[in-house]
PDB file of C-alpha atoms in Angstrom:
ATOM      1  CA  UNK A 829     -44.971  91.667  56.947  1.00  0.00           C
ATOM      2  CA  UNK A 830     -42.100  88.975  56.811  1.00  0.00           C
ATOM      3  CA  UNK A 831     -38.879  90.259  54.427  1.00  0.00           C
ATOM      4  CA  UNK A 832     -35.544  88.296  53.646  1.00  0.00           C
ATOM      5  CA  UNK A 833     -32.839  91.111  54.173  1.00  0.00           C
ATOM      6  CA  UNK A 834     -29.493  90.374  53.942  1.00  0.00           C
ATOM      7  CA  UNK A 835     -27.877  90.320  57.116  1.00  0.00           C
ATOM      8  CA  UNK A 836     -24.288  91.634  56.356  1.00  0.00           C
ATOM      9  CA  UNK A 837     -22.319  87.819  55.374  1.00  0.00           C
ATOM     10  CA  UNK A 838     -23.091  87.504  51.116  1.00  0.00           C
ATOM     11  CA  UNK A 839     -23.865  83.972  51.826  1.00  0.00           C
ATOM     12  CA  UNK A 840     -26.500  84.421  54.483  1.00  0.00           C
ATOM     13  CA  UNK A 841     -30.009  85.882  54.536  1.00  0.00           C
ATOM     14  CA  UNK A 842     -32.777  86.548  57.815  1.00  0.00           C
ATOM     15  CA  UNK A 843     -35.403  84.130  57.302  1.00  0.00           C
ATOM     16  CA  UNK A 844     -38.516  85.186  59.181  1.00  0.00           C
ATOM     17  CA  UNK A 845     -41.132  83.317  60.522  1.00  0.00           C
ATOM     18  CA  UNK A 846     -44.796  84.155  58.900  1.00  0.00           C
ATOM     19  CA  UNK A 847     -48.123  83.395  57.206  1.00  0.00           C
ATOM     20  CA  UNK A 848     -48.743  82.345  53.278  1.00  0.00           C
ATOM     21  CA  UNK A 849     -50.495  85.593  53.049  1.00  0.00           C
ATOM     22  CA  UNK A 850     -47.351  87.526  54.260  1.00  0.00           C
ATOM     23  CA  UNK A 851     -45.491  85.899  51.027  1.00  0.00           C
ATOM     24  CA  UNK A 852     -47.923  88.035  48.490  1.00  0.00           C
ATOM     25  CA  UNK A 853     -45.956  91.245  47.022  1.00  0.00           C
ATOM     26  CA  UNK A 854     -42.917  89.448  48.701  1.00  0.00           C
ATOM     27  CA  UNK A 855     -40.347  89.614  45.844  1.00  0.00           C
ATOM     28  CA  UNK A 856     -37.505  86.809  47.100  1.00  0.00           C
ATOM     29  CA  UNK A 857     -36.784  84.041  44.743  1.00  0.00           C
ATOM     30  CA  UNK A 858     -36.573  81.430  47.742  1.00  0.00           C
ATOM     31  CA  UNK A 859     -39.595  79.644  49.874  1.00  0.00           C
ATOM     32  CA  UNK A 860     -38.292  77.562  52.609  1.00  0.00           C
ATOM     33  CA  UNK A 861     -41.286  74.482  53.632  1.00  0.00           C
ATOM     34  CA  UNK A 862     -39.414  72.611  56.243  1.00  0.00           C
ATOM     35  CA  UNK A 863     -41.638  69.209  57.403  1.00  0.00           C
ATOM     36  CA  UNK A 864     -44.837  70.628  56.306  1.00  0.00           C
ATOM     37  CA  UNK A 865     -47.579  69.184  58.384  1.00  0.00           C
ATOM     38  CA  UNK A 866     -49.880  66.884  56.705  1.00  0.00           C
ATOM     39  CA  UNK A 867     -52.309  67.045  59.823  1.00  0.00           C
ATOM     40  CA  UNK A 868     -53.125  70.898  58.902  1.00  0.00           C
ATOM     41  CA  UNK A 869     -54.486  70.333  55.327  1.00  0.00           C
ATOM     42  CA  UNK A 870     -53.515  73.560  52.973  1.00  0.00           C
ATOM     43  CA  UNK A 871     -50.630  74.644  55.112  1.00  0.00           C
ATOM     44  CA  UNK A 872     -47.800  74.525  52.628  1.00  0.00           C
ATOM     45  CA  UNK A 873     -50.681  74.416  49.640  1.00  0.00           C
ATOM     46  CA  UNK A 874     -51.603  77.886  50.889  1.00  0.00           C
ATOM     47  CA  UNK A 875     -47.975  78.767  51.174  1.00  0.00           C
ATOM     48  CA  UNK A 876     -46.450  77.713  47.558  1.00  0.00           C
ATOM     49  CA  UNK A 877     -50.046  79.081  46.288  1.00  0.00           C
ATOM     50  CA  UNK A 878     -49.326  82.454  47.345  1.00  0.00           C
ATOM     51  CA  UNK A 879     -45.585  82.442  46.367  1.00  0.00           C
ATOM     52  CA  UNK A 880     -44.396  84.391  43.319  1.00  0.00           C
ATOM     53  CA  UNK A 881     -40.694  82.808  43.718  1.00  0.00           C
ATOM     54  CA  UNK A 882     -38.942  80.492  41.197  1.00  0.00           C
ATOM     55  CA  UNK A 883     -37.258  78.094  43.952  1.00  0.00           C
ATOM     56  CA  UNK A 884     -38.728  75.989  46.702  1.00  0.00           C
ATOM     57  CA  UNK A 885     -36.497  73.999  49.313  1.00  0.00           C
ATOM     58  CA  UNK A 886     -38.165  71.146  50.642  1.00  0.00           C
ATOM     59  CA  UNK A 887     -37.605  69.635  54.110  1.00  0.00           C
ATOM     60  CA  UNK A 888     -39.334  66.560  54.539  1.00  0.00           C
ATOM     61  CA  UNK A 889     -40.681  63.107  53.179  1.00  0.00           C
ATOM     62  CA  UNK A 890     -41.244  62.743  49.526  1.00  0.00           C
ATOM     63  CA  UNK A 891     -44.748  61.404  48.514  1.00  0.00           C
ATOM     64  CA  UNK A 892     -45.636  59.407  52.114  1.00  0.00           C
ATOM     65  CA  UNK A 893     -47.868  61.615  53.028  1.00  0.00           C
ATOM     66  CA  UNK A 894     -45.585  61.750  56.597  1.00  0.00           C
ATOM     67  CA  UNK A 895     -44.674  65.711  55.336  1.00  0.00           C
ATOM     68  CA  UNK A 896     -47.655  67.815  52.837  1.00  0.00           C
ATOM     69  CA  UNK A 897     -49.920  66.281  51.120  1.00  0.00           C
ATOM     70  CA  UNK A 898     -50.640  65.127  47.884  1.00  0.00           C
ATOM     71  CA  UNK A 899     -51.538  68.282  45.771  1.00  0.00           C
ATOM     72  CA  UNK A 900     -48.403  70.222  47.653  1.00  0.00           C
ATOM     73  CA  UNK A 901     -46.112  67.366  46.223  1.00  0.00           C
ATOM     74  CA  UNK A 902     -48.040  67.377  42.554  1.00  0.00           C
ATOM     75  CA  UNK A 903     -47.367  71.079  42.782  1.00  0.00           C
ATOM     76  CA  UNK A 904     -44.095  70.538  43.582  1.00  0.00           C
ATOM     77  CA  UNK A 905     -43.344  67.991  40.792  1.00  0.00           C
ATOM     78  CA  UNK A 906     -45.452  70.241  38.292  1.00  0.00           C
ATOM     79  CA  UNK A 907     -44.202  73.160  38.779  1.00  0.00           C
ATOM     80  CA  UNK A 908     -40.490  72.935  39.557  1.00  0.00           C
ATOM     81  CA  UNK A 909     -37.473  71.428  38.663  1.00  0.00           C
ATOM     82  CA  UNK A 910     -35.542  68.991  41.063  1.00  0.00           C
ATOM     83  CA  UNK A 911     -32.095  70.561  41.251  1.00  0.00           C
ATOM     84  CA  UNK A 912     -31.106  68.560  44.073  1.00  0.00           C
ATOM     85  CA  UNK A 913     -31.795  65.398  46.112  1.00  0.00           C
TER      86      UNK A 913
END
């Protein structure tokens, strides 16, 4: 499975491409959704469902329905805190 190791610079981690099954037992505070496709329904769902983190960044448009769907961005909006914009 996928890990986040640090890669030698304090300010940098690996990021490593994988499934939303791969985040479960995963222990990183970070989940990285960058333009989640709204075409494949439950693709970042799936992914923020089976995250255990306390952060998500966000890459994409908010509430258009252009980037994730609906329920990701409730999720999103229910679940987090915007830290920044």
């Amino acid at each position: 499975p996928p890990s986040m190791a640090p890669v030698g610079d304090p300010g940098k981690v690996l990021v490593q491409h994988g499934s939303a099954e791969d985040l479960q037992g995963l222990h990183h505070g970070t989940l990285l959704l960058c333009m989640p496709p709204p075409g494949e329904e439950g693709c970042a769902d799936s992914a923020l469902d089976h995250f255990a983190g306390s952060r998500v960044v966000y890459v994409g448009e908010w509430g258009s329905g252009m980037t994730g769907t609906r329920t990701l961005h409730d999720a999103l909006s229910h679940n987090f805190s915007l830290e920044h914009r």
